[in-house]
C-alpha cells in the first residue's frame, strides 16, 4: 500500500490528472491484478450475507416501496433481477440497485468497516451485481468488480472522516461502487476517473439521516448511492465528464464540505488526508479487514450485546439495578450513546431505525432477554415494556480515551469496538466486565466462517423461502467463479408465488 497525500489546490495550479486522488483510484480499478483465493471466498460469503438480510427484510415497508418503484422500470430483455421477484422479471439496473440495496440495508445486519469513518462495504454488492446481470457478465467479472468496490471503499474510510463534518458515509460508497462497476466492465481509466468524480459529486448528503428521529431513509441512502453510481458510469461511458478535480479543487468537496471548510485562512496549505491505495500489481485485499454482524443492530453495539448476554448470568433481579454505565469509544458515545443528546434514543415509541441506534435500549433488552432477534427485539410491545423502560433509563454512556484509542488502532490485534460496563446494584455491589470485539469478529470468540454465513442465511430466510430455493441459491453462489457470462441471474433469490407484498401506488 502507498499513502497518497491529498490537499486543496487553486484552479490556476492546473493540478495534473495523475496527481488527483480520483485518477489514482481509477488506476486501482483498472489494474488487472488477480483476485486472491481467500478474497474470492470472502466475496462469496458476503454475497450470501447480503441475500440473508435482504430476504429477511423483503416485506418490510421500505423494501416493498423500493421494489414497487423498481418494478415500474421493467425491461423485456437485458435487465437486472430484483431480490425476491421471480427470475423472469428484470428491471433497469439502476433500479435493481435501488431495490436490492434497500433490502440489504433495511435490517442493518450485513458487513461493516470502522476506521476514520463508518461504512457498510457490502452496500457495493447490489449496484455492481445489477450491472453485471444487465451486461451479461461472468462470475469472475463480478468477483473482480466487487474486489475493487470493497478495496476503494475501505481505503477511503481508513483515511477520510466524513461524520465530523456531518456528511453521511455514502459519500465514500458511491465512488467506490462506480469504480467497481468500471472494473467489472473493463472500462478505460479515463472513463472510471470521470465516473468516480461524478459519483462523489452527486452523493454528498448529510448525517441528519442518522440523527434525531431516524426514518426509512437510513436504508434508502446507500441504495440511492448505488443507483447514482450506476447512472454516473452510464453517463461517462457515453463520453460525458465530471466536476474536476472533485477532491482537491478550489471549490471541491474537501475545500468546502470537509476539512478545508474550517481552514479558510490557509486552505491551500495543509495536507488534509493520507489515503492508502494498493500499488500497481498489488492485490486488492481490503475485504479481509471487514466483518459482518451476528445481531441486527448498529455495529458498535455488537460486542456490547454479547457482553450483556454474559453479564446477565450474574443478575437475579433486574429491578436490583441502580445504574449502568458503559465506558466506550468516542464514536459509540456520540453516535448511539447518551452523548448524541437525542431524546428519541430514550423514547419507547421511537422508530426501529432509532432504536437500532440506541445502545441504551439495545443493552437493556439484551440484558433482560439473553437473545437478540431482528424482529422481536424491536417490536413496539417489546420496546414499551415498563420494566424495560425503567432499566433503559438507568443506562448512560461515557467516552473513555482508552477505548477511543483502541477504536482507531492500526494494530488489528488491538482494534476494538466494545467497551467496559459497570452495573451498580442498589445494595452497593458493582458488576464490571468488558469486551473489545464481538464474538463473530475475526478476533472474537466465535469468528464467522462459511458455515456461519450459511447458518445465518438459513435462520433469516426460514419460513420465507422454500427449502428448494434456499438450497439452489447456496449451491450456485458457492460456485460463483464458475458462472459463465449471462448466468449471474441465478444469484437472485425468489419467494414462492404470493409471498411478496404489493407496494402502495406511486408515480412509477
mmCIF file of N, CA, C and O in Angstrom, residues 266-343:
data_model
loop_
_atom_site.group_PDB
_atom_site.id
_atom_site.type_symbol
_atom_site.label_atom_id
_atom_site.label_comp_id
_atom_site.label_asym_id
_atom_site.label_seq_id
_atom_site.Cartn_x
_atom_site.Cartn_y
_atom_site.Cartn_z
ATOM 1 N N UNK A 266 -5.895 29.400 5.420
ATOM 2 C CA UNK A 266 -4.780 28.775 4.697
ATOM 3 C C UNK A 266 -5.265 27.481 4.056
ATOM 4 O O UNK A 266 -4.696 26.413 4.256
ATOM 5 N N UNK A 267 -6.348 27.564 3.270
ATOM 6 C CA UNK A 267 -6.987 26.365 2.741
ATOM 7 C C UNK A 267 -6.064 25.564 1.835
ATOM 8 O O UNK A 267 -6.177 24.342 1.739
ATOM 9 N N UNK A 268 -5.096 26.240 1.177
ATOM 10 C CA UNK A 268 -4.218 25.538 0.243
ATOM 11 C C UNK A 268 -2.962 24.976 0.912
ATOM 12 O O UNK A 268 -2.181 24.282 0.267
ATOM 13 N N UNK A 269 -2.775 25.248 2.182
ATOM 14 C CA UNK A 269 -1.539 24.842 2.833
ATOM 15 C C UNK A 269 -1.466 23.388 3.271
ATOM 16 O O UNK A 269 -0.594 22.635 2.827
ATOM 17 N N UNK A 270 -2.374 22.934 4.128
ATOM 18 C CA UNK A 270 -2.205 21.615 4.754
ATOM 19 C C UNK A 270 -2.455 20.439 3.814
ATOM 20 O O UNK A 270 -3.214 20.550 2.845
ATOM 21 N N UNK A 271 -1.826 19.334 4.136
ATOM 22 C CA UNK A 271 -2.227 18.046 3.584
ATOM 23 C C UNK A 271 -3.327 17.534 4.517
ATOM 24 O O UNK A 271 -3.087 17.272 5.689
ATOM 25 N N UNK A 272 -4.530 17.416 4.007
ATOM 26 C CA UNK A 272 -5.674 17.073 4.844
ATOM 27 C C UNK A 272 -5.789 15.573 5.105
ATOM 28 O O UNK A 272 -6.201 15.151 6.184
ATOM 29 N N UNK A 273 -5.457 14.779 4.096
ATOM 30 C CA UNK A 273 -5.652 13.336 4.212
ATOM 31 C C UNK A 273 -4.500 12.583 3.556
ATOM 32 O O UNK A 273 -3.906 13.058 2.592
ATOM 33 N N UNK A 274 -4.223 11.403 4.098
ATOM 34 C CA UNK A 274 -3.271 10.464 3.501
ATOM 35 C C UNK A 274 -4.055 9.191 3.178
ATOM 36 O O UNK A 274 -4.381 8.423 4.078
ATOM 37 N N UNK A 275 -4.377 9.005 1.909
ATOM 38 C CA UNK A 275 -5.245 7.901 1.500
ATOM 39 C C UNK A 275 -4.401 6.712 1.051
ATOM 40 O O UNK A 275 -3.599 6.837 0.113
ATOM 41 N N UNK A 276 -4.562 5.539 1.685
ATOM 42 C CA UNK A 276 -3.800 4.359 1.280
ATOM 43 C C UNK A 276 -4.452 3.688 0.067
ATOM 44 O O UNK A 276 -5.667 3.470 0.045
ATOM 45 N N UNK A 277 -3.655 3.388 -0.931
ATOM 46 C CA UNK A 277 -4.147 2.667 -2.105
ATOM 47 C C UNK A 277 -3.133 1.594 -2.490
ATOM 48 O O UNK A 277 -1.926 1.790 -2.323
ATOM 49 N N UNK A 278 -3.595 0.463 -3.031
ATOM 50 C CA UNK A 278 -2.653 -0.557 -3.484
ATOM 51 C C UNK A 278 -1.777 -0.012 -4.618
ATOM 52 O O UNK A 278 -2.241 0.769 -5.455
ATOM 53 N N UNK A 279 -0.539 -0.425 -4.634
ATOM 54 C CA UNK A 279 0.334 -0.057 -5.736
ATOM 55 C C UNK A 279 0.043 -0.943 -6.942
ATOM 56 O O UNK A 279 -0.657 -1.963 -6.837
ATOM 57 N N UNK A 280 0.546 -0.559 -8.098
ATOM 58 C CA UNK A 280 0.325 -1.338 -9.313
ATOM 59 C C UNK A 280 0.785 -2.779 -9.096
ATOM 60 O O UNK A 280 1.885 -3.015 -8.596
ATOM 61 N N UNK A 281 -0.084 -3.717 -9.432
ATOM 62 C CA UNK A 281 0.249 -5.125 -9.272
ATOM 63 C C UNK A 281 0.000 -5.692 -7.885
ATOM 64 O O UNK A 281 0.155 -6.890 -7.670
ATOM 65 N N UNK A 282 -0.401 -4.843 -6.942
ATOM 66 C CA UNK A 282 -0.668 -5.298 -5.578
ATOM 67 C C UNK A 282 -2.114 -5.775 -5.463
ATOM 68 O O UNK A 282 -3.047 -5.132 -5.948
ATOM 69 N N UNK A 283 -2.315 -6.901 -4.827
ATOM 70 C CA UNK A 283 -3.646 -7.489 -4.714
ATOM 71 C C UNK A 283 -4.596 -6.596 -3.928
ATOM 72 O O UNK A 283 -4.188 -5.883 -3.002
ATOM 73 N N UNK A 284 -5.871 -6.646 -4.291
ATOM 74 C CA UNK A 284 -6.922 -5.902 -3.595
ATOM 75 C C UNK A 284 -7.463 -6.794 -2.481
ATOM 76 O O UNK A 284 -8.239 -7.707 -2.728
ATOM 77 N N UNK A 285 -7.082 -6.508 -1.246
ATOM 78 C CA UNK A 285 -7.393 -7.388 -0.114
ATOM 79 C C UNK A 285 -8.243 -6.715 0.975
ATOM 80 O O UNK A 285 -8.431 -7.274 2.052
ATOM 81 N N UNK A 286 -8.774 -5.561 0.703
ATOM 82 C CA UNK A 286 -9.439 -4.800 1.761
ATOM 83 C C UNK A 286 -10.632 -5.520 2.358
ATOM 84 O O UNK A 286 -10.951 -5.334 3.537
ATOM 85 N N UNK A 287 -11.310 -6.344 1.594
ATOM 86 C CA UNK A 287 -12.475 -7.046 2.134
ATOM 87 C C UNK A 287 -12.105 -7.890 3.353
ATOM 88 O O UNK A 287 -12.925 -8.102 4.252
ATOM 89 N N UNK A 288 -10.859 -8.324 3.424
ATOM 90 C CA UNK A 288 -10.439 -9.183 4.535
ATOM 91 C C UNK A 288 -10.349 -8.416 5.854
ATOM 92 O O UNK A 288 -10.260 -9.026 6.920
ATOM 93 N N UNK A 289 -10.373 -7.089 5.788
ATOM 94 C CA UNK A 289 -10.347 -6.268 7.004
ATOM 95 C C UNK A 289 -11.749 -5.958 7.509
ATOM 96 O O UNK A 289 -11.910 -5.344 8.569
ATOM 97 N N UNK A 290 -12.785 -6.374 6.768
ATOM 98 C CA UNK A 290 -14.161 -6.070 7.147
ATOM 99 C C UNK A 290 -14.762 -7.237 7.923
ATOM 100 O O UNK A 290 -14.184 -8.316 8.005
ATOM 101 N N UNK A 291 -15.942 -7.016 8.496
ATOM 102 C CA UNK A 291 -16.545 -8.020 9.379
ATOM 103 C C UNK A 291 -18.055 -7.867 9.332
ATOM 104 O O UNK A 291 -18.588 -6.786 9.110
ATOM 105 N N UNK A 292 -18.749 -8.998 9.506
ATOM 106 C CA UNK A 292 -20.208 -8.943 9.435
ATOM 107 C C UNK A 292 -20.820 -8.904 10.829
ATOM 108 O O UNK A 292 -20.116 -8.914 11.837
ATOM 109 N N UNK A 293 -22.149 -8.885 10.861
ATOM 110 C CA UNK A 293 -22.892 -8.797 12.112
ATOM 111 C C UNK A 293 -23.622 -10.104 12.404
ATOM 112 O O UNK A 293 -24.254 -10.675 11.518
ATOM 113 N N UNK A 294 -23.553 -10.504 13.643
ATOM 114 C CA UNK A 294 -24.382 -11.610 14.111
ATOM 115 C C UNK A 294 -25.746 -11.108 14.555
ATOM 116 O O UNK A 294 -26.744 -11.818 14.462
ATOM 117 N N UNK A 295 -25.785 -9.850 15.029
ATOM 118 C CA UNK A 295 -27.010 -9.266 15.578
ATOM 119 C C UNK A 295 -27.476 -8.112 14.698
ATOM 120 O O UNK A 295 -26.668 -7.340 14.184
ATOM 121 N N UNK A 296 -28.774 -7.961 14.568
ATOM 122 C CA UNK A 296 -29.352 -6.898 13.752
ATOM 123 C C UNK A 296 -29.378 -5.592 14.538
ATOM 124 O O UNK A 296 -30.395 -5.210 15.131
ATOM 125 N N UNK A 297 -28.235 -4.920 14.544
ATOM 126 C CA UNK A 297 -28.098 -3.655 15.271
ATOM 127 C C UNK A 297 -26.826 -2.957 14.797
ATOM 128 O O UNK A 297 -25.936 -3.590 14.218
ATOM 129 N N UNK A 298 -26.742 -1.669 15.052
ATOM 130 C CA UNK A 298 -25.548 -0.870 14.744
ATOM 131 C C UNK A 298 -24.290 -1.627 15.171
ATOM 132 O O UNK A 298 -24.252 -2.223 16.251
ATOM 133 N N UNK A 299 -23.241 -1.593 14.319
ATOM 134 C CA UNK A 299 -22.087 -2.458 14.593
ATOM 135 C C UNK A 299 -21.457 -2.187 15.962
ATOM 136 O O UNK A 299 -21.009 -3.110 16.639
ATOM 137 N N UNK A 300 -21.440 -0.951 16.382
ATOM 138 C CA UNK A 300 -20.777 -0.621 17.641
ATOM 139 C C UNK A 300 -21.515 -1.196 18.856
ATOM 140 O O UNK A 300 -21.015 -1.127 19.973
ATOM 141 N N UNK A 301 -22.676 -1.781 18.606
ATOM 142 C CA UNK A 301 -23.394 -2.463 19.690
ATOM 143 C C UNK A 301 -23.136 -3.964 19.709
ATOM 144 O O UNK A 301 -23.542 -4.639 20.667
ATOM 145 N N UNK A 302 -22.470 -4.519 18.687
ATOM 146 C CA UNK A 302 -22.334 -5.975 18.583
ATOM 147 C C UNK A 302 -21.625 -6.576 19.796
ATOM 148 O O UNK A 302 -22.107 -7.535 20.403
ATOM 149 N N UNK A 303 -20.462 -6.041 20.145
ATOM 150 C CA UNK A 303 -19.724 -6.576 21.287
ATOM 151 C C UNK A 303 -20.486 -6.344 22.588
ATOM 152 O O UNK A 303 -20.458 -7.182 23.499
ATOM 153 N N UNK A 304 -21.184 -5.210 22.673
ATOM 154 C CA UNK A 304 -21.912 -4.903 23.900
ATOM 155 C C UNK A 304 -23.139 -5.800 24.063
ATOM 156 O O UNK A 304 -23.538 -6.108 25.190
ATOM 157 N N UNK A 305 -23.739 -6.231 22.973
ATOM 158 C CA UNK A 305 -24.816 -7.218 23.060
ATOM 159 C C UNK A 305 -24.268 -8.530 23.620
ATOM 160 O O UNK A 305 -24.839 -9.132 24.548
ATOM 161 N N UNK A 306 -23.135 -8.974 23.053
ATOM 162 C CA UNK A 306 -22.523 -10.208 23.565
ATOM 163 C C UNK A 306 -22.133 -10.075 25.039
ATOM 164 O O UNK A 306 -22.255 -11.031 25.815
ATOM 165 N N UNK A 307 -21.670 -8.882 25.414
ATOM 166 C CA UNK A 307 -21.298 -8.649 26.802
ATOM 167 C C UNK A 307 -22.530 -8.682 27.710
ATOM 168 O O UNK A 307 -22.482 -9.221 28.831
ATOM 169 N N UNK A 308 -23.644 -8.125 27.229
ATOM 170 C CA UNK A 308 -24.888 -8.171 28.013
ATOM 171 C C UNK A 308 -25.319 -9.610 28.261
ATOM 172 O O UNK A 308 -25.752 -9.965 29.367
ATOM 173 N N UNK A 309 -25.189 -10.462 27.238
ATOM 174 C CA UNK A 309 -25.540 -11.876 27.411
ATOM 175 C C UNK A 309 -24.698 -12.506 28.532
ATOM 176 O O UNK A 309 -25.193 -13.325 29.313
ATOM 177 N N UNK A 310 -23.431 -12.106 28.587
ATOM 178 C CA UNK A 310 -22.524 -12.678 29.583
ATOM 179 C C UNK A 310 -22.815 -12.148 30.987
ATOM 180 O O UNK A 310 -22.818 -12.904 31.967
ATOM 181 N N UNK A 311 -23.072 -10.855 31.080
ATOM 182 C CA UNK A 311 -23.260 -10.237 32.391
ATOM 183 C C UNK A 311 -24.598 -10.612 33.031
ATOM 184 O O UNK A 311 -24.719 -10.622 34.272
ATOM 185 N N UNK A 312 -25.600 -10.910 32.230
ATOM 186 C CA UNK A 312 -26.916 -11.217 32.794
ATOM 187 C C UNK A 312 -26.889 -12.473 33.668
ATOM 188 O O UNK A 312 -27.755 -12.643 34.541
ATOM 189 N N UNK A 313 -25.902 -13.338 33.442
ATOM 190 C CA UNK A 313 -25.805 -14.561 34.226
ATOM 191 C C UNK A 313 -25.523 -14.274 35.701
ATOM 192 O O UNK A 313 -25.699 -15.147 36.555
ATOM 193 N N UNK A 314 -25.084 -13.058 36.013
ATOM 194 C CA UNK A 314 -24.738 -12.692 37.388
ATOM 195 C C UNK A 314 -25.813 -11.820 38.049
ATOM 196 O O UNK A 314 -25.587 -11.270 39.132
ATOM 197 N N UNK A 315 -26.968 -11.684 37.365
ATOM 198 C CA UNK A 315 -28.042 -10.839 37.885
ATOM 199 C C UNK A 315 -29.282 -11.698 38.123
ATOM 200 O O UNK A 315 -29.753 -12.387 37.215
ATOM 201 N N UNK A 316 -29.812 -11.658 39.330
ATOM 202 C CA UNK A 316 -31.006 -12.464 39.643
ATOM 203 C C UNK A 316 -32.292 -11.659 39.492
ATOM 204 O O UNK A 316 -33.338 -12.216 39.154
ATOM 205 N N UNK A 317 -32.218 -10.344 39.725
ATOM 206 C CA UNK A 317 -33.410 -9.498 39.620
ATOM 207 C C UNK A 317 -32.993 -8.169 38.996
ATOM 208 O O UNK A 317 -32.210 -7.419 39.595
ATOM 209 N N UNK A 318 -33.512 -7.873 37.821
ATOM 210 C CA UNK A 318 -33.118 -6.646 37.125
ATOM 211 C C UNK A 318 -33.606 -5.390 37.840
ATOM 212 O O UNK A 318 -33.078 -4.305 37.611
ATOM 213 N N UNK A 319 -34.583 -5.524 38.722
ATOM 214 C CA UNK A 319 -35.039 -4.369 39.496
ATOM 215 C C UNK A 319 -34.014 -3.975 40.557
ATOM 216 O O UNK A 319 -34.098 -2.891 41.139
ATOM 217 N N UNK A 320 -33.039 -4.856 40.836
ATOM 218 C CA UNK A 320 -31.973 -4.534 41.796
ATOM 219 C C UNK A 320 -30.931 -3.582 41.205
ATOM 220 O O UNK A 320 -30.050 -3.114 41.939
ATOM 221 N N UNK A 321 -31.008 -3.320 39.910
ATOM 222 C CA UNK A 321 -30.017 -2.467 39.264
ATOM 223 C C UNK A 321 -30.332 -1.004 39.537
ATOM 224 O O UNK A 321 -31.455 -0.537 39.303
ATOM 225 N N UNK A 322 -29.337 -0.276 40.038
ATOM 226 C CA UNK A 322 -29.499 1.158 40.294
ATOM 227 C C UNK A 322 -29.050 1.989 39.093
ATOM 228 O O UNK A 322 -29.678 3.001 38.754
ATOM 229 N N UNK A 323 -27.969 1.549 38.425
ATOM 230 C CA UNK A 323 -27.409 2.340 37.328
ATOM 231 C C UNK A 323 -26.476 1.461 36.501
ATOM 232 O O UNK A 323 -25.809 0.568 37.027
ATOM 233 N N UNK A 324 -26.432 1.732 35.199
ATOM 234 C CA UNK A 324 -25.484 1.060 34.308
ATOM 235 C C UNK A 324 -24.705 2.127 33.550
ATOM 236 O O UNK A 324 -25.300 3.029 32.950
ATOM 237 N N UNK A 325 -23.380 2.021 33.612
ATOM 238 C CA UNK A 325 -22.521 2.958 32.885
ATOM 239 C C UNK A 325 -21.694 2.181 31.873
ATOM 240 O O UNK A 325 -21.019 1.209 32.229
ATOM 241 N N UNK A 326 -21.768 2.598 30.618
ATOM 242 C CA UNK A 326 -20.998 1.970 29.545
ATOM 243 C C UNK A 326 -19.851 2.907 29.176
ATOM 244 O O UNK A 326 -20.069 4.005 28.661
ATOM 245 N N UNK A 327 -18.638 2.485 29.476
ATOM 246 C CA UNK A 327 -17.441 3.261 29.130
ATOM 247 C C UNK A 327 -16.975 2.775 27.762
ATOM 248 O O UNK A 327 -16.623 1.604 27.589
ATOM 249 N N UNK A 328 -16.944 3.660 26.790
ATOM 250 C CA UNK A 328 -16.723 3.216 25.418
ATOM 251 C C UNK A 328 -16.040 4.295 24.597
ATOM 252 O O UNK A 328 -15.566 5.305 25.132
ATOM 253 N N UNK A 329 -15.980 4.085 23.292
ATOM 254 C CA UNK A 329 -15.259 4.997 22.401
ATOM 255 C C UNK A 329 -16.044 6.272 22.130
ATOM 256 O O UNK A 329 -17.256 6.356 22.382
ATOM 257 N N UNK A 330 -15.353 7.238 21.585
ATOM 258 C CA UNK A 330 -15.969 8.500 21.175
ATOM 259 C C UNK A 330 -17.134 8.238 20.232
ATOM 260 O O UNK A 330 -18.228 8.783 20.401
ATOM 261 N N UNK A 331 -16.892 7.421 19.209
ATOM 262 C CA UNK A 331 -17.923 7.160 18.205
ATOM 263 C C UNK A 331 -19.162 6.543 18.826
ATOM 264 O O UNK A 331 -20.290 6.972 18.553
ATOM 265 N N UNK A 332 -18.977 5.531 19.652
ATOM 266 C CA UNK A 332 -20.127 4.856 20.254
ATOM 267 C C UNK A 332 -20.898 5.811 21.163
ATOM 268 O O UNK A 332 -22.135 5.858 21.131
ATOM 269 N N UNK A 333 -20.179 6.574 21.965
ATOM 270 C CA UNK A 333 -20.816 7.513 22.890
ATOM 271 C C UNK A 333 -21.619 8.581 22.154
ATOM 272 O O UNK A 333 -22.768 8.871 22.524
ATOM 273 N N UNK A 334 -21.035 9.142 21.107
ATOM 274 C CA UNK A 334 -21.675 10.278 20.441
ATOM 275 C C UNK A 334 -22.635 9.892 19.324
ATOM 276 O O UNK A 334 -23.456 10.724 18.907
ATOM 277 N N UNK A 335 -22.564 8.675 18.826
ATOM 278 C CA UNK A 335 -23.453 8.272 17.736
ATOM 279 C C UNK A 335 -24.645 7.469 18.238
ATOM 280 O O UNK A 335 -25.788 7.746 17.889
ATOM 281 N N UNK A 336 -24.389 6.463 19.097
ATOM 282 C CA UNK A 336 -25.512 5.639 19.561
ATOM 283 C C UNK A 336 -25.687 5.695 21.085
ATOM 284 O O UNK A 336 -26.509 4.985 21.636
ATOM 285 N N UNK A 337 -24.915 6.546 21.742
ATOM 286 C CA UNK A 337 -24.980 6.660 23.192
ATOM 287 C C UNK A 337 -25.650 7.928 23.663
ATOM 288 O O UNK A 337 -26.221 8.695 22.877
ATOM 289 N N UNK A 338 -25.535 8.202 24.961
ATOM 290 C CA UNK A 338 -26.152 9.405 25.519
ATOM 291 C C UNK A 338 -25.449 10.670 25.062
ATOM 292 O O UNK A 338 -26.023 11.760 25.143
ATOM 293 N N UNK A 339 -24.220 10.535 24.561
ATOM 294 C CA UNK A 339 -23.507 11.697 24.042
ATOM 295 C C UNK A 339 -24.131 12.281 22.801
ATOM 296 O O UNK A 339 -23.839 13.423 22.420
ATOM 297 N N UNK A 340 -25.008 11.523 22.129
ATOM 298 C CA UNK A 340 -25.694 12.037 20.942
ATOM 299 C C UNK A 340 -26.709 13.115 21.308
ATOM 300 O O UNK A 340 -27.115 13.911 20.456
ATOM 301 N N UNK A 341 -27.138 13.102 22.576
ATOM 302 C CA UNK A 341 -28.137 14.064 23.060
ATOM 303 C C UNK A 341 -29.427 14.005 22.244
ATOM 304 O O UNK A 341 -30.064 15.029 21.977
ATOM 305 N N UNK A 342 -29.801 12.800 21.835
ATOM 306 C CA UNK A 342 -31.044 12.598 21.104
ATOM 307 C C UNK A 342 -32.099 12.051 22.069
ATOM 308 O O UNK A 342 -32.002 10.888 22.491
ATOM 309 N N UNK A 343 -33.109 12.808 22.427
ATOM 310 C CA UNK A 343 -34.143 12.272 23.325
ATOM 311 C C UNK A 343 -34.873 11.074 22.713
ATOM 312 O O UNK A 343 -35.391 10.218 23.431
#
